[in-house]
XYZ file of C-alpha atoms in Angstrom:
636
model
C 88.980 93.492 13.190
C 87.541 92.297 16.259
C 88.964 91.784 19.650
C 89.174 89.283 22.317
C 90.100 88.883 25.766
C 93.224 86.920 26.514
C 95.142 85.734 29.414
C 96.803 87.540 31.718
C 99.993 85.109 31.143
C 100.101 85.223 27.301
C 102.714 87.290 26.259
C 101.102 88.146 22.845
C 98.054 89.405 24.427
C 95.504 91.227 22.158
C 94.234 95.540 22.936
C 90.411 95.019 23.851
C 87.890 97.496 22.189
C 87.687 99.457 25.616
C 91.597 99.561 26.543
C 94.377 96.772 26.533
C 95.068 94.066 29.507
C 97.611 94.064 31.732
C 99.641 91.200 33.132
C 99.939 90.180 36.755
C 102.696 90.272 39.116
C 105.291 91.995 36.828
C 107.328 94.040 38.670
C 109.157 90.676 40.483
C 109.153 88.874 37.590
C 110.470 91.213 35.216
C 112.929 92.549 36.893
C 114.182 89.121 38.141
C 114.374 88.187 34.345
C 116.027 91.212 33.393
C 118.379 90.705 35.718
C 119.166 86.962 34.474
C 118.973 88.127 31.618
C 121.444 91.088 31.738
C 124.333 88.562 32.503
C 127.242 89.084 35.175
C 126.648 89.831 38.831
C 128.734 93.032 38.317
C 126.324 93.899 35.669
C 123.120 93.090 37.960
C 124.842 94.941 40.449
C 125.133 98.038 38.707
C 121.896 98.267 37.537
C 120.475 97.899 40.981
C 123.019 100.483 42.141
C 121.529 102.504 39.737
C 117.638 101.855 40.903
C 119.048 103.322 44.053
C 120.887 106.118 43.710
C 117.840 108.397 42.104
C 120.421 111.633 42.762
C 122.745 109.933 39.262
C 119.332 109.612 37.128
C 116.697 112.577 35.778
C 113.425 112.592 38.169
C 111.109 111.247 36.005
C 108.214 112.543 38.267
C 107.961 115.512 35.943
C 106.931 113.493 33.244
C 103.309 113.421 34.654
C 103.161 116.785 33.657
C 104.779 116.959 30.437
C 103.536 118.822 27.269
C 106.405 117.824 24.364
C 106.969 120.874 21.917
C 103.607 121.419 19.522
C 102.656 123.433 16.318
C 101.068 126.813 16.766
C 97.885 126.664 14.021
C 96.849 129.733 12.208
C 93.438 129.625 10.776
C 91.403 131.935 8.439
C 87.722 132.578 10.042
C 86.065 129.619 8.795
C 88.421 126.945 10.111
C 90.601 126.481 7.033
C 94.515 126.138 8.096
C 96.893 128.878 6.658
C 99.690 127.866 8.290
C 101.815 126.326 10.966
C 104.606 127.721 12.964
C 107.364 125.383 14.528
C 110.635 125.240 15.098
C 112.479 121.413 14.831
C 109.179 119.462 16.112
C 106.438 120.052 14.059
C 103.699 118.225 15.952
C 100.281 118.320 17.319
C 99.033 116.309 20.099
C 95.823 114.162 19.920
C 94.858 111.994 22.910
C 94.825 108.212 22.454
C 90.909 107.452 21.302
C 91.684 109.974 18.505
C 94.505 107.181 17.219
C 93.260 104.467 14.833
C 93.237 101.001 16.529
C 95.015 100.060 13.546
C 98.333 102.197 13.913
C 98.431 101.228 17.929
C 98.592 97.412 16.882
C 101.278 98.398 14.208
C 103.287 99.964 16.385
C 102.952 97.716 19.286
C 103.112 94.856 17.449
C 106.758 95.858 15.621
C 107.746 97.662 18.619
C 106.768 96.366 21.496
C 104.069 93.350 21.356
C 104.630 92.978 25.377
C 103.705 96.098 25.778
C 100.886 95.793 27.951
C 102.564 92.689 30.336
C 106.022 94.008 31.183
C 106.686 96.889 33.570
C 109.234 98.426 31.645
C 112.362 96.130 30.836
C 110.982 92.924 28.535
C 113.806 90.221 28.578
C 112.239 88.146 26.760
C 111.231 90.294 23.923
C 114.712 91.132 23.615
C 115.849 87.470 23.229
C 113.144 86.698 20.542
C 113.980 90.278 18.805
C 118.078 89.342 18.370
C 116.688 85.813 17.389
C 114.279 87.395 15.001
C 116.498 90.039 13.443
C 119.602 87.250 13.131
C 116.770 84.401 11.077
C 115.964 87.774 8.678
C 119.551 89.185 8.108
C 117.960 92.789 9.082
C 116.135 94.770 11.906
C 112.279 93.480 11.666
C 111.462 93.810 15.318
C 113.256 96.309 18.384
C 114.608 95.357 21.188
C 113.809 98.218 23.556
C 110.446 98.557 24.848
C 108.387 101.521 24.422
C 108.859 103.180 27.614
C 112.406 102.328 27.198
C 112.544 104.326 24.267
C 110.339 106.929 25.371
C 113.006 107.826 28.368
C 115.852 107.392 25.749
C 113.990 110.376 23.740
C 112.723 112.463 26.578
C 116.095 111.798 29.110
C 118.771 110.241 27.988
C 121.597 110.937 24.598
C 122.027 108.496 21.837
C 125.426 107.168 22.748
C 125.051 103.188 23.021
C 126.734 102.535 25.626
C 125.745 99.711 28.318
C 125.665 102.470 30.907
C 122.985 104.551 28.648
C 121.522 100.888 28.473
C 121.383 100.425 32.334
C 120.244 103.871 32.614
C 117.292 103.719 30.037
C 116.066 100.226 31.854
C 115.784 101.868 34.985
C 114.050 104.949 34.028
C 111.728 102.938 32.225
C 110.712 101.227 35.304
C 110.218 104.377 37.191
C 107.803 105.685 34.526
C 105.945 102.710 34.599
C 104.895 103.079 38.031
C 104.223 106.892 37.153
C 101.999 106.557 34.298
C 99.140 104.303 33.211
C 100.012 102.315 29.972
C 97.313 104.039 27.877
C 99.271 106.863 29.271
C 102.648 105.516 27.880
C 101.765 104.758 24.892
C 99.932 108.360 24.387
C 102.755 110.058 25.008
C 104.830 107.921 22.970
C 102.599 108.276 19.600
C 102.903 111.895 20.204
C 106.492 112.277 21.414
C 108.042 110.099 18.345
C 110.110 111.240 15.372
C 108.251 110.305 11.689
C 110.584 112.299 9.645
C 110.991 115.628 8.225
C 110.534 117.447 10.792
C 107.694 115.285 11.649
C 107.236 114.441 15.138
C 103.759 112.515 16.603
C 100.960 110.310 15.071
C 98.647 113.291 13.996
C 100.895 115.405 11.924
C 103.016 112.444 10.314
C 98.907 111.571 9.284
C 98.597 114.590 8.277
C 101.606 114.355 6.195
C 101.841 111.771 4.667
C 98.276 110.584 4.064
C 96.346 113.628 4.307
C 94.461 112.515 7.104
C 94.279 112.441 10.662
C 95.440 109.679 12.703
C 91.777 108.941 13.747
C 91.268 107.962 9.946
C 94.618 105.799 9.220
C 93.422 102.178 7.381
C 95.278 99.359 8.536
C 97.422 99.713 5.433
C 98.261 102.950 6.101
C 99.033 102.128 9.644
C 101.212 99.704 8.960
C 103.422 101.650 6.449
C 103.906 104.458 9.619
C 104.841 101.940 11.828
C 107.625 100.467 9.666
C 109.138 103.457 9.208
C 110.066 104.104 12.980
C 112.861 102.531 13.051
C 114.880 104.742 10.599
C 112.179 107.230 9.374
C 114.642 109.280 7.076
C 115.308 106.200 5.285
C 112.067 104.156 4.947
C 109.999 107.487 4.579
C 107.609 106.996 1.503
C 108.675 110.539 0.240
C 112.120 109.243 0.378
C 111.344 105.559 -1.656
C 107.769 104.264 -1.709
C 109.405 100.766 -2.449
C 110.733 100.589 0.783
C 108.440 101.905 2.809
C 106.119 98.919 1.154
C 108.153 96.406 1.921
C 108.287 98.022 5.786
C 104.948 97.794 5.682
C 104.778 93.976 4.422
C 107.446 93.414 7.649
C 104.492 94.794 10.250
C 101.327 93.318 8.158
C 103.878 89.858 8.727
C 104.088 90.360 12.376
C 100.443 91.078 12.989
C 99.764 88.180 11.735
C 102.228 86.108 13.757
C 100.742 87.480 16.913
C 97.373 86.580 15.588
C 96.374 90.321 15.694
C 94.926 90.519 12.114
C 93.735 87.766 9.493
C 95.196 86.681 6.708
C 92.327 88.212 4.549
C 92.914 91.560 6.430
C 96.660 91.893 5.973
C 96.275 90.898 2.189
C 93.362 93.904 1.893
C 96.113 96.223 3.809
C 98.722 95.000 1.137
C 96.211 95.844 -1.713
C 95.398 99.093 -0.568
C 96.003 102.069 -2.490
C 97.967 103.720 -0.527
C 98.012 107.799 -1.684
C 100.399 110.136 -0.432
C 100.106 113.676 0.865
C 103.452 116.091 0.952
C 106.211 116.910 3.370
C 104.160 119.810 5.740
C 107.018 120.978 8.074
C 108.479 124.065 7.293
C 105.668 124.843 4.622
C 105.196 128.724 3.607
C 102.260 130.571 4.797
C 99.183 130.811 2.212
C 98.528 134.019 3.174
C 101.514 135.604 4.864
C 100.747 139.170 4.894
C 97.810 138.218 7.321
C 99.921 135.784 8.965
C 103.203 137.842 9.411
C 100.708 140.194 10.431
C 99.174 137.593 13.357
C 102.911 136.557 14.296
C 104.065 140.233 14.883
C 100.713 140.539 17.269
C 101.292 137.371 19.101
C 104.917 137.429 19.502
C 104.862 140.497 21.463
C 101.750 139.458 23.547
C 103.244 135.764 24.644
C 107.113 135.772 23.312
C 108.318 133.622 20.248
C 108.962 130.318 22.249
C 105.221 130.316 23.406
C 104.614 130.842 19.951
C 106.710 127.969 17.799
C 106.120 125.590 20.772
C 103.181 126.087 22.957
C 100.276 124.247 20.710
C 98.250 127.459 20.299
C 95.453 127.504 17.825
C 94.491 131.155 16.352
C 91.785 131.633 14.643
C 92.094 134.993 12.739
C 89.471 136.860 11.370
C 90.602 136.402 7.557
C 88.127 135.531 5.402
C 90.475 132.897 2.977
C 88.314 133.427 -0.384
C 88.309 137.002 -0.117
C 91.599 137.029 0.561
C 92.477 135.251 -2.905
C 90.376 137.037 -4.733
C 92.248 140.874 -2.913
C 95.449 138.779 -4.101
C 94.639 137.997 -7.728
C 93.604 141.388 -8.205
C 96.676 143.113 -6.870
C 98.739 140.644 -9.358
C 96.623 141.520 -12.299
C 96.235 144.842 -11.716
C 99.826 145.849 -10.853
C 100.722 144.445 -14.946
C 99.097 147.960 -15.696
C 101.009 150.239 -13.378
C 104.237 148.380 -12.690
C 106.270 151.282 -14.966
C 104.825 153.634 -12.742
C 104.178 152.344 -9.175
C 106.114 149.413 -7.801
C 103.708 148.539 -5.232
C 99.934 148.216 -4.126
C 98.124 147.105 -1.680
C 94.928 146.290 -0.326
C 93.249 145.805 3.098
C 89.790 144.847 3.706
C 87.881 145.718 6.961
C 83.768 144.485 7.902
C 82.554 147.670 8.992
C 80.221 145.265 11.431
C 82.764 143.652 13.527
C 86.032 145.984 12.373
C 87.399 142.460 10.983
C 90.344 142.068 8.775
C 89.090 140.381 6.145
C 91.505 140.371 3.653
C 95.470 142.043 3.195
C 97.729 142.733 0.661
C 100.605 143.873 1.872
C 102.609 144.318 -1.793
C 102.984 142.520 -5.560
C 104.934 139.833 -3.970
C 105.335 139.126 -0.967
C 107.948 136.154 -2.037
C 110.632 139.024 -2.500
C 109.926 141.336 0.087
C 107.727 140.623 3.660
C 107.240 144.269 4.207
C 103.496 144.974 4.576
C 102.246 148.059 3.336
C 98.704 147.530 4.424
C 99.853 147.534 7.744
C 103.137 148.980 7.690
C 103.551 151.624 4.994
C 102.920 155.106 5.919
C 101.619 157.445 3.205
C 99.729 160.591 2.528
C 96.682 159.495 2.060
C 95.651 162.660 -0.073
C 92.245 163.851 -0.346
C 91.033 160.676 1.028
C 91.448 162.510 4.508
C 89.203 165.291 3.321
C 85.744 163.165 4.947
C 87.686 163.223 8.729
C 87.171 167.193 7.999
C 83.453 167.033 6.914
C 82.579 164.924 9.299
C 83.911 167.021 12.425
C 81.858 170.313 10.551
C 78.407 168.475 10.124
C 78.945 166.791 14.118
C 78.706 170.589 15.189
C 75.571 170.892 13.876
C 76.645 174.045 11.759
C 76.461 172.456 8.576
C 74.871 169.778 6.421
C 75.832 167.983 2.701
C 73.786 171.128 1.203
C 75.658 173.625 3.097
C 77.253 176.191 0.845
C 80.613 176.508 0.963
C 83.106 179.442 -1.085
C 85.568 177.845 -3.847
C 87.542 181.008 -4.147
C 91.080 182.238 -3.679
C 92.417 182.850 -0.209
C 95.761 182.310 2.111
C 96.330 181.863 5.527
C 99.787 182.952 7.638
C 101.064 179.606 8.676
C 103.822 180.743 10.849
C 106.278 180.907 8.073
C 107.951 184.329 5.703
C 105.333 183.310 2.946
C 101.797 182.993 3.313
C 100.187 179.779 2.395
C 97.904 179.783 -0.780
C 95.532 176.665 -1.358
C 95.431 175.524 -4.866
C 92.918 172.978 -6.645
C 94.191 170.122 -8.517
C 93.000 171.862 -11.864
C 94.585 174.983 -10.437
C 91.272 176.760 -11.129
C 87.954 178.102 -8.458
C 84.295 177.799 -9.166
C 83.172 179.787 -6.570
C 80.534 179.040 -4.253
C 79.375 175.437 -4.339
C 77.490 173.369 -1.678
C 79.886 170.546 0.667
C 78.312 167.627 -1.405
C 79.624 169.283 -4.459
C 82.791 170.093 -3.179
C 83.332 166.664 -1.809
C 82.321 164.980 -5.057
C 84.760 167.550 -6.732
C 87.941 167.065 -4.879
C 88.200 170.724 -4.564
C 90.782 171.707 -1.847
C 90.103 175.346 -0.889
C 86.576 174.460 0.309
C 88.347 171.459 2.603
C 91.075 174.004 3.899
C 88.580 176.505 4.389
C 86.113 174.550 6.285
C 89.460 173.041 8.502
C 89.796 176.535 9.693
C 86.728 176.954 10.843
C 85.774 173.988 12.895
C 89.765 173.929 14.010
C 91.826 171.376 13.227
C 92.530 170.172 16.747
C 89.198 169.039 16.727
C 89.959 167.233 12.973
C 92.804 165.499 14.533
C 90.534 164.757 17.879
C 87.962 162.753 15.654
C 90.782 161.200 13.756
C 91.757 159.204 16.901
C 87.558 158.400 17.446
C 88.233 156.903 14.397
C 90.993 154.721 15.559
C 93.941 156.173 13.585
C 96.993 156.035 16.165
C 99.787 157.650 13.674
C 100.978 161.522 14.425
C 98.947 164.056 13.077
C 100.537 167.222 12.603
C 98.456 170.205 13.569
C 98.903 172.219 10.343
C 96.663 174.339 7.831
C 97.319 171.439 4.939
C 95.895 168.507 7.267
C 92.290 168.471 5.364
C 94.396 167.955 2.086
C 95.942 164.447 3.821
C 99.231 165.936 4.770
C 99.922 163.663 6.860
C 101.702 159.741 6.627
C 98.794 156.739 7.488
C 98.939 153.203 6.711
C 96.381 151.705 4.275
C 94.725 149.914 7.495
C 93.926 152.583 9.636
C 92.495 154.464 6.409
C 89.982 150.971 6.199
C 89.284 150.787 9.761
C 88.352 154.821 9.897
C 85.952 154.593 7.031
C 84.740 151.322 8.087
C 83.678 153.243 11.368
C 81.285 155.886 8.815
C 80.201 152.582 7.748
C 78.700 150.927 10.571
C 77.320 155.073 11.098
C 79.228 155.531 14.434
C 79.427 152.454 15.970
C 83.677 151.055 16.186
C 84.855 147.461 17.425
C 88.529 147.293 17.866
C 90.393 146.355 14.448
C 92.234 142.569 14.485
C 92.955 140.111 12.357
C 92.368 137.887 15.494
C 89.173 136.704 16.138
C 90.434 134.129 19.260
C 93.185 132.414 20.277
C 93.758 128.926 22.667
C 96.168 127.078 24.304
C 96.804 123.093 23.796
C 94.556 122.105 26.354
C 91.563 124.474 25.005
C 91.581 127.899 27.662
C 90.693 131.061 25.493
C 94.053 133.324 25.532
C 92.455 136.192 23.521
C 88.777 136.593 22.602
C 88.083 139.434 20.504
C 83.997 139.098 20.165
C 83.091 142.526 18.731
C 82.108 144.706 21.713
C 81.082 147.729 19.376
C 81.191 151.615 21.010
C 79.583 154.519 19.713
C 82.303 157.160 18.416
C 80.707 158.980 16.445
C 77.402 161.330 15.982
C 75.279 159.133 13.955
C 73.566 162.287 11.739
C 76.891 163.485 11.203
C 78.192 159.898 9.959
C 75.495 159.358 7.620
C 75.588 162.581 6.554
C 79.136 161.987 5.382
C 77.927 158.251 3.977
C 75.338 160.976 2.164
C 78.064 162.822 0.451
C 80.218 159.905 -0.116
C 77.781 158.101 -1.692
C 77.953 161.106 -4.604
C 81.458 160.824 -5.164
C 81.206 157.437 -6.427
C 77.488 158.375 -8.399
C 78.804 161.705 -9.995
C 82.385 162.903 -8.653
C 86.115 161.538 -8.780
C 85.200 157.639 -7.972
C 82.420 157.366 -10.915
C 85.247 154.730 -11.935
C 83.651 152.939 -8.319
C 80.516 152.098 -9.579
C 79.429 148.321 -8.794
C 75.796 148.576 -8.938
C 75.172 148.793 -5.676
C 75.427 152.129 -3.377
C 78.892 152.467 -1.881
C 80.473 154.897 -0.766
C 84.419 156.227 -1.066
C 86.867 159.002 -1.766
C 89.895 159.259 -3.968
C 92.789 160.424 -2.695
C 95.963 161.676 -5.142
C 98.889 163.821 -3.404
C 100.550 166.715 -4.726
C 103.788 165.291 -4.589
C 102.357 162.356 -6.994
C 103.641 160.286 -5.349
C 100.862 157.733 -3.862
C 97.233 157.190 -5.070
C 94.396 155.987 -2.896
C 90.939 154.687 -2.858
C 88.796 154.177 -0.012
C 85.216 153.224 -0.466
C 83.064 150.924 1.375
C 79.503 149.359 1.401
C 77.399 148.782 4.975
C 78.877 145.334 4.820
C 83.149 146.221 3.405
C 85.386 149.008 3.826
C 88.371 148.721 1.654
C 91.310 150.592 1.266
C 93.604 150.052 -2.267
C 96.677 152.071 -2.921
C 99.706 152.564 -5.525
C 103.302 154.191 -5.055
C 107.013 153.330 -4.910
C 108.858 152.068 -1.709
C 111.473 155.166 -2.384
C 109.122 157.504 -2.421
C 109.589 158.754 -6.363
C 107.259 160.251 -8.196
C 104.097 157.850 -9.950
C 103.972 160.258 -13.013
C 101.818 163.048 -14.394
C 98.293 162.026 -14.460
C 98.049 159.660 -11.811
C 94.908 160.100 -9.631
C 93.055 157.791 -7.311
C 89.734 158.416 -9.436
C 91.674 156.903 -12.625
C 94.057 154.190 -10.828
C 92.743 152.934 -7.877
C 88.637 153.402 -8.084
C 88.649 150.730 -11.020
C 90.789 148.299 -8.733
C 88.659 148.759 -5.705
C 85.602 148.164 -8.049
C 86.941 145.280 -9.529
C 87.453 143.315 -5.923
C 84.416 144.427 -4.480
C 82.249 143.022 -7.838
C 83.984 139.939 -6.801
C 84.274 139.554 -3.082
C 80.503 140.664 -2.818
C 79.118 138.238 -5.277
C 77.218 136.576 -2.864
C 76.315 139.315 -0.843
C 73.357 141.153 -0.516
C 72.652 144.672 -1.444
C 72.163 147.020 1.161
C 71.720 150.744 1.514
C 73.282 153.054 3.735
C 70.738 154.364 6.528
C 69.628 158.030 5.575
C 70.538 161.298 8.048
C 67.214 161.624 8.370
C 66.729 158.769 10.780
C 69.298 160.080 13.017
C 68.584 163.432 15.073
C 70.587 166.400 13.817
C 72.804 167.949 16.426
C 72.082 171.519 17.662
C 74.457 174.143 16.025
């Protein structure tokens, strides 16, 4: 389509490439007209009454400063949309070179061909419009301007009344001296209602063609701009029928105003025109992580910032890995549904202490309640490495340490002394740490709890960036105490990374509308931990999953992990990792009954944590865990 400049007194005037022309001496002229137009003195004189008295009529000065209502976007790391959060208006703004040329003829030329020679009011549009609509027996052009409308949306009610009437055409002459007309018709693409829940040029795009308004073909464009009128009605969703024969009524007057050519509007008519899906209201595809996001940002910036302010989060999900923790909760869960009503599964990058992935629970369609996040358990004998760790960071012990398997009970304040027991309910006697980690066994964990005190367990428990109360107690080192799958990821993710903690998120950055950084959460990594004593624990984990309880682990690559089964049988962990993945899976029921008699970690959850790692680190490369060696041992 090309483009040519015009006079300034033709009142069909054509948009230029580089902006559209505007017409000289309008504000006399219009209004005079408008005022000829509009009849009666008494009805002349009311209107200028009303151009006076600005105290009776909204101060449309605030308008150069208006930001209408826009979508909050959620996005997974690499850009990919998970969802959007609105209330009525779903829309996002885009500034006017972002808008095909095609849809701002189609509009203008249905809506408002004058727009760019008329300061407001358009008498003579609205003559030819009643003329028009009587010849065709139906509404095929409108009678208000643009910014007549625009004030009618932003201002004024619906009620069609000649006073609303009066009131609109004087507003609409204030605004024009306020804004530019590029400006105008900006903020009307965005501000306008498309249908369900639809509100703006991008997102009705977005909606209905799967595309962004930049990319809109002139057959596309016309189709929107039919549909203005009564969107509900002429929607495509609604009847495609219709909204073609809308779109013949624009292609029609394009071509009356000598704004397209014949052979253009018959390619527009020709066009295959395929349809995208109503996107308003639209359920999260990963709402664990999202729900999770929403929580986080509702309490930072309150939930009208959220559903209206435009913001754009990017989180640090990572969306295939997040399908893949999904499928294999669903398939998984087949196995131990009549046992364990729930699992779940969080994912943490030991690197950056990103959320890559949550599962929250089986199905999050019946119940929202996030047990990665929100479920506090006993993790078990997965705590048992917080315990080793704070012995070998004294520099007392190391992985080959021995260490006494043996009967032995400890006066824990109550009438009966309190006797350790093994899961087998047997003792082997003396045994080095490695062993006795790889083993499970308990009395060597309660034994060793004592002696480097377990105010200084629960001290590197919080290095490790678990928040939840830890009771001071002799059973501690056997995971008496209720964590959440996500703080059990982010502590071994620290081991991991051998020391070295970022803060945990599942929100990488976050922006307002016009582009300022809210939140930036670019890893700023501290070192927590001892880094002998961390790899000495990566050491030791690393032979659970070679030769102890998580042999079930094994994904050809070294990892490292811990099972973790409570007495009470009622949940079943295990937490493993790689340099590059910590992940946490568990099992159990929301009321707290019993899984069952031969339950463990080691049997249920290692083969579930090996099956999603085989997967999510397909394309991965192997890497091994730094040795103690490299790291100086602390002085004992």
């Amino acid at each position: 389509m090309s483009f040519s400049a015009t006079s300034q007194t033709d009142l069909h005037a054509q948009p230029t490439s580089s902006g559209f022309l505007l017409g000289a001496g309008r504000v006399t002229w219009t209004t005079m007209m408008a005022l000829t137009l509009l009849g009666s003195a008494s009805v002349a004189g009311a209107l200028m009454g009303m151009a006076i008295s600005y105290r009776d009529l909204p101060d449309v000065r605030s308008l150069a400063a208006y930001a209408p209502n826009e979508t909050t976007y959620i996005y997974d790391i690499n850009g990919k949309l998970l969802t959007g959060l609105h209330e009525e208006e779903n829309r996002q703004v885009v500034p006017l070179d972002k808008i095909s040329p095609h849809l701002k003829l189609s509009v203008l030329a249905i809506e408002d061909s004058n727009f760019y020679h008329h300061d407001g009011i358009n008498p003579l549009g609205i003559l030819r419009a009643a003329l028009t609509n009587y010849q065709a027996g139906q509404t095929v052009q409108g009678a208000s301007t643009l910014s007549m409308q625009l004030v009618k949306n932003l201002y004024l009610t619906p009620d069609r009344t000649l006073s609303r009437k009066l009131a609109e055409a004087v507003l609409a002459l204030r605004i024009e001296q306020l804004l530019s007309k590029d400006e105008l018709l900006e903020l009307y693409l965005n501000q306008v209602y498309w249908g369900h829940n639809t509100y703006g040029v991008e997102t009705a795009a977005r909606s209905y063609f799967k595309k962004s308004a930049e990319q809109l073909t002139l057959g596309e464009s016309a189709m929107m701009a039919g549909i203005i009128q009564a969107p509900e009605s002429y929607s495509p969703f609604v009847d495609f029928e219709v909204a073609k024969e809308r779109q013949n009524i624009v292609l029609n007057r394009l071509l009356e105003l000598k704004w397209i050519t014949p052979d253009e509007a018959e390619a527009a008519r020709a066009e295959e025109i395929a349809l995208g899906e109503i996107t308003s209201f639209q359920r999260s595809q990963a709402p664990d992580v999202t729900n999770t996001v929403v929580q986080e940002l509702t309490q930072r910036f309150g939930r009208e910032a959220l559903v209206r302010g435009g913001l754009r989060v990017q989180t640090t999900l990572d969306w295939k890995m997040q399908q893949i923790a999904e499928q294999t909760i669903r398939r998984n869960h087949q196995y131990y549904a009549h046992a364990a009503d729930q699992m779940a599964l969080v994912a943490v990058d030991p690197r950056t202490h990103f959320i890559k992935a949550i599962v929250g629970g089986v199905d999050s369609k019946k119940s929202e309640f996030n047990r990665a996040t929100q479920a506090y358990r006993q993790p078990g004998s997965a705590f048992k490495p917080f315990v080793y760790y704070t012995a070998f960071a004294t520099g007392k012990y190391t992985p080959d340490s021995s260490i006494k398997d043996s009967p032995v009970s400890f006066n824990d304040g109550g009438l009966e002394r309190y006797k350790p027991q093994n899961y087998d309910r047997t003792f082997r006697g003396s045994m080095s740490i490695r062993t006795a980690l790889a083993q499970s066994r308990n009395v060597p964990a309660i034994v060793l709890g004592q002696k480097v005190g377990i105010k200084n367990v629960i001290d590197v428990s919080r290095k490790l960036g678990i928040t939840s109360p830890i009771p001071n107690v002799i059973s501690l080192p056997l995971g008496a105490v209720d964590l959440t799958p996500i703080e059990m990821a982010s502590a071994y993710a620290t081991f991991a990374n051998n020391g070295w903690q970022s803060k945990t998120t599942a929100i990488l950055q976050v922006t307002d509308r016009s582009g300022k950084v809210l939140i930036d959460n670019t890893p700023q990594p501290k070192l927590v931990l001892n880094q002998w004593a961390a790899a000495s624990v990566n050491s030791t984990l690393q032979t659970v999953v070679q030769s102890g309880t998580g042999v079930a682990a094994q994904i050809g690559r070294p990892a490292a992990g811990k099972t973790g089964t409570t007495s009470s049988e009622r949940d079943v962990w295990f937490v493993g990792y790689v340099p590059q993945l910590s992940v946490a899976v568990w099992a159990g029921n929301d009321n707290y009954a019993r899984i069952g008699a031969g339950a463990t970690g080691g049997g249920w959850m290692a083969p579930v944590w090996r099956e999603f790692m085989s997967e999510a680190l397909k394309d991965t490369p192997v890497e091994n865990f730094e040795p103690p060696s490299k790291f100086s041992k602390p002085k004992g």
